[in-house]
Coordinates of C-alpha atoms in Angstrom, one line a residue:
Chain Q
N30 CA 0.3 -1.1 13.9
A31 CA 2.1 -4.4 13.6
G32 CA 2.7 -5.8 10.2
V33 CA 4.3 -5.8 7.5
T34 CA 5.0 -2.2 5.8
Q35 CA 6.7 -1.6 2.4
T36 CA 7.4 1.1 0.4
P37 CA 7.4 2.8 -2.3
K38 CA 3.9 1.4 -3.6
F39 CA 4.6 1.9 -6.8
Q40 CA 7.6 2.9 -8.9
V41 CA 8.8 3.6 -13.0
L42 CA 12.3 2.6 -13.3
K43 CA 14.4 3.5 -16.6
T44 CA 16.0 0.1 -17.9
G45 CA 20.1 0.2 -16.5
Q46 CA 18.8 2.1 -13.2
S47 CA 18.9 1.1 -9.4
M48 CA 17.0 1.0 -7.0
T49 CA 15.9 -0.5 -3.2
L50 CA 12.9 -2.2 -1.9
Q51 CA 11.9 -2.0 1.9
C52 CA 10.7 -3.9 3.8
A53 CA 10.0 -3.5 7.4
Q54 CA 8.2 -4.9 10.0
D55 CA 8.0 -4.8 13.6
M56 CA 6.6 -8.1 14.9
N57 CA 10.4 -9.4 15.8
H58 CA 10.3 -12.1 13.2
E59 CA 13.1 -13.4 12.3
Y60 CA 12.1 -14.9 8.8
M61 CA 11.9 -12.6 6.6
S62 CA 11.1 -13.1 2.4
W63 CA 10.8 -11.2 -0.7
Y64 CA 8.2 -12.3 -3.9
R65 CA 7.3 -11.7 -7.1
Q66 CA 4.4 -11.9 -8.7
D67 CA 4.0 -11.6 -12.8
P68 CA 0.0 -10.7 -13.9
G69 CA -1.6 -14.3 -13.9
M70 CA 1.1 -15.9 -11.5
G71 CA 1.3 -17.2 -8.7
L72 CA 4.2 -15.8 -5.7
R73 CA 8.4 -17.0 -6.8
L74 CA 10.4 -16.5 -3.9
I75 CA 13.2 -14.7 -4.5
H76 CA 15.1 -14.7 -1.9
Y77 CA 15.0 -15.1 2.4
S78 CA 16.3 -14.8 5.3
V79 CA 16.2 -16.6 9.0
G80 CA 18.2 -13.8 11.1
A81 CA 20.0 -11.3 10.8
G82 CA 23.3 -11.6 9.1
I83 CA 21.7 -14.6 7.0
T84 CA 20.9 -14.9 3.4
D85 CA 19.9 -17.6 1.4
Q86 CA 18.9 -17.3 -2.3
G87 CA 15.4 -18.5 -3.6
E88 CA 13.7 -19.9 -6.8
V89 CA 15.0 -16.5 -9.2
P90 CA 16.6 -14.6 -7.3
N91 CA 19.2 -13.2 -10.1
G92 CA 19.3 -9.9 -10.6
Y93 CA 18.7 -9.2 -7.0
N94 CA 21.1 -8.2 -3.9
V95 CA 19.3 -8.3 -0.3
S96 CA 21.7 -7.6 3.0
R97 CA 19.7 -8.7 6.2
S98 CA 21.7 -6.6 9.5
T99 CA 18.9 -5.6 11.5
T100 CA 16.3 -7.7 12.8
E101 CA 13.3 -5.7 11.0
D102 CA 14.4 -5.1 8.1
F103 CA 15.6 -6.4 4.7
P104 CA 16.0 -4.2 1.5
L105 CA 15.7 -5.4 -2.1
R106 CA 17.8 -4.1 -4.8
L107 CA 17.7 -3.5 -8.1
L108 CA 20.8 -3.0 -9.8
S109 CA 20.5 -3.0 -13.0
A110 CA 17.0 -2.2 -13.2
A111 CA 15.7 -5.0 -16.5
P112 CA 12.4 -4.4 -18.6
S113 CA 12.2 -8.5 -17.4
Q114 CA 11.5 -7.0 -13.5
T115 CA 8.3 -5.6 -14.1
S116 CA 6.5 -7.4 -11.4
V117 CA 3.9 -6.6 -8.4
Y118 CA 6.8 -7.6 -4.3
F119 CA 5.7 -8.7 -1.5
C120 CA 8.0 -8.9 1.4
A121 CA 6.6 -11.6 4.2
S122 CA 8.0 -12.2 7.8
S123 CA 6.5 -15.0 10.1
Y124 CA 8.3 -16.3 13.1
S125 CA 11.2 -19.4 13.1
P126 CA 10.9 -21.6 15.9
A127 CA 13.4 -24.4 16.0
T128 CA 9.8 -27.2 16.4
G129 CA 6.1 -26.1 15.2
S130 CA 5.7 -23.4 12.1
Y131 CA 4.5 -20.2 12.2
G132 CA 2.1 -18.7 8.7
Y133 CA 3.6 -15.5 6.9
T134 CA 2.4 -11.9 7.0
F135 CA 2.5 -10.3 4.3
G136 CA 2.3 -6.4 3.1
S137 CA 0.5 -5.0 0.7
G138 CA 3.5 -5.0 -2.3
T139 CA 5.7 -2.9 -4.2
R140 CA 4.6 -2.0 -8.3
L141 CA 7.2 -1.8 -10.3
T142 CA 7.5 -0.6 -13.8
V143 CA 10.7 -0.5 -15.7
V144 CA 10.5 0.5 -19.5
Chain I
D12 CA 9.0 -29.5 0.7
A13 CA 6.6 -31.5 -1.2
K14 CA 5.3 -30.4 -4.1
T15 CA 0.7 -29.9 -3.9
T16 CA -1.4 -30.2 -6.6
Q17 CA -4.6 -28.0 -6.2
P18 CA -7.7 -27.9 -8.9
P19 CA -7.0 -24.8 -10.7
S20 CA -11.2 -23.0 -11.1
M21 CA -13.5 -23.8 -8.9
D22 CA -17.0 -22.3 -8.0
C23 CA -19.2 -22.4 -5.4
A24 CA -22.8 -20.3 -4.6
E25 CA -22.7 -17.7 -1.7
G26 CA -23.4 -19.2 1.9
R27 CA -22.6 -23.3 0.5
A28 CA -20.0 -24.6 2.0
A29 CA -16.6 -23.8 -0.2
N30 CA -14.9 -27.5 0.1
L31 CA -11.0 -26.8 -1.6
P32 CA -9.2 -29.6 -2.5
C33 CA -5.4 -30.3 -2.8
N34 CA -3.1 -33.5 -2.8
H35 CA 0.6 -33.9 -1.7
S36 CA 1.1 -37.6 -1.7
T37 CA 4.8 -36.5 -0.8
I38 CA 4.8 -34.8 2.0
S39 CA 7.0 -35.8 4.7
G40 CA 6.3 -36.5 8.4
N41 CA 7.6 -32.9 9.8
E42 CA 5.9 -30.9 6.8
Y43 CA 2.6 -28.5 7.3
V44 CA 0.6 -28.1 5.1
Y45 CA -0.8 -24.9 4.7
W46 CA -3.5 -22.6 3.9
Y47 CA -3.3 -18.9 2.6
R48 CA -5.3 -16.4 -0.1
Q49 CA -4.8 -13.2 -2.7
I50 CA -8.2 -11.6 -3.5
H51 CA -7.2 -9.6 -6.0
S52 CA -4.3 -8.0 -6.1
Q53 CA -3.4 -7.8 -2.3
G54 CA -0.9 -9.5 -0.5
P55 CA -1.5 -13.0 0.3
Q56 CA -3.3 -13.8 3.5
Y57 CA -2.5 -16.6 6.3
I58 CA -5.8 -18.9 6.7
I59 CA -4.6 -21.8 8.6
H60 CA -2.7 -24.9 8.8
G61 CA -2.2 -27.9 10.4
L62 CA 0.4 -30.6 10.7
K63 CA -1.7 -33.9 11.9
N64 CA -5.0 -33.5 13.2
N65 CA -7.5 -31.1 12.1
E66 CA -7.7 -27.8 12.5
T67 CA -10.2 -25.0 12.7
N68 CA -10.3 -21.5 13.4
E69 CA -12.3 -18.5 12.6
M70 CA -11.7 -18.4 9.2
A71 CA -12.0 -21.9 8.4
S72 CA -11.7 -26.0 8.6
L73 CA -8.6 -27.8 7.6
I74 CA -8.8 -31.9 6.8
I75 CA -5.9 -33.6 6.2
T76 CA -5.9 -37.5 6.5
E77 CA -4.9 -40.0 7.7
D78 CA -1.6 -41.0 5.6
R79 CA -1.3 -36.8 4.9
K80 CA -1.1 -37.7 1.1
S81 CA -4.2 -35.0 1.3
S82 CA -6.4 -32.1 2.9
T83 CA -9.1 -30.1 2.4
L84 CA -10.0 -26.8 3.4
I85 CA -13.5 -26.1 4.4
L86 CA -15.1 -23.0 4.1
P87 CA -18.4 -22.7 6.0
H88 CA -20.2 -20.1 4.5
A89 CA -18.7 -18.8 2.1
T90 CA -19.7 -14.8 0.9
L91 CA -19.2 -13.5 -2.4
R92 CA -15.6 -11.7 0.0
D93 CA -14.3 -15.5 -0.4
T94 CA -13.8 -14.3 -3.7
A95 CA -10.1 -15.4 -4.1
V96 CA -6.9 -17.6 -5.0
Y97 CA -5.9 -20.3 -2.3
Y98 CA -2.9 -22.3 -2.1
C99 CA -1.4 -24.9 -0.9
I100 CA 1.6 -25.1 0.0
V101 CA 3.8 -27.6 2.4
R102 CA 6.7 -25.9 4.8
G103 CA 9.0 -28.2 6.7
S104 CA 8.9 -26.9 10.1
G105 CA 11.4 -24.4 11.9
N106 CA 14.0 -23.3 10.2
T107 CA 13.5 -25.3 7.1
G108 CA 12.4 -21.3 5.5
K109 CA 11.3 -21.5 2.4
L110 CA 7.1 -21.1 1.9
I111 CA 6.8 -22.1 -1.9
F112 CA 3.4 -21.2 -4.0
G113 CA 2.2 -23.1 -6.7
Q114 CA -0.9 -22.0 -9.0
G115 CA -3.7 -22.0 -6.6
T116 CA -7.1 -22.2 -6.9
T117 CA -9.0 -19.5 -8.3
L118 CA -12.4 -19.9 -6.1
Q119 CA -15.5 -18.2 -7.4
V120 CA -17.5 -17.3 -4.6
K121 CA -21.7 -16.5 -7.4
P122 CA -24.8 -14.9 -5.8

């Protein structure tokens, strides 16, 4: 089925561990982004990419790295997990036309707990 | 991207129309108004977007004022499944990219 696939759905990490959250889309969308959502809060943009090989920082980029080697994949890396990174992470994608605008498709989220 | 202002919460009776307001007084000419909703802890769901004309789809209608400084999302016949947090977002066109979420409006549909 077409859409945005995030893996894993749940993860528990110890402080200082590293991991990569995976995000893949099969809609040939140029634009991809990562958000985090803390309990009772709205979504905050971590990093985004407007195409393969191009990434940029969002509102809360510290502690996270991204890369975009293919159109389909946009992994998010936590180099040294901290309890403050306990959150739900959402990946999203969209067409990125020269003009006009399109809605985003979101994944179902990765629930990360850092102990 | 322009900032938006929404009421933190609203109630609506089941079967009635839900009208969710949004102010975006600093919107610029090439910025679109988007609406998303998030049901419980699921990923946000795109509802509708528009530039200056009113828009309608199978989910909702979007009414944008002539000066574009405010808009209203209308769910014509709200059901219990429409209980969610609704986000109004302004975003530039093309490759300007970023979609910045505010706090949204929590809509509670009551039987």
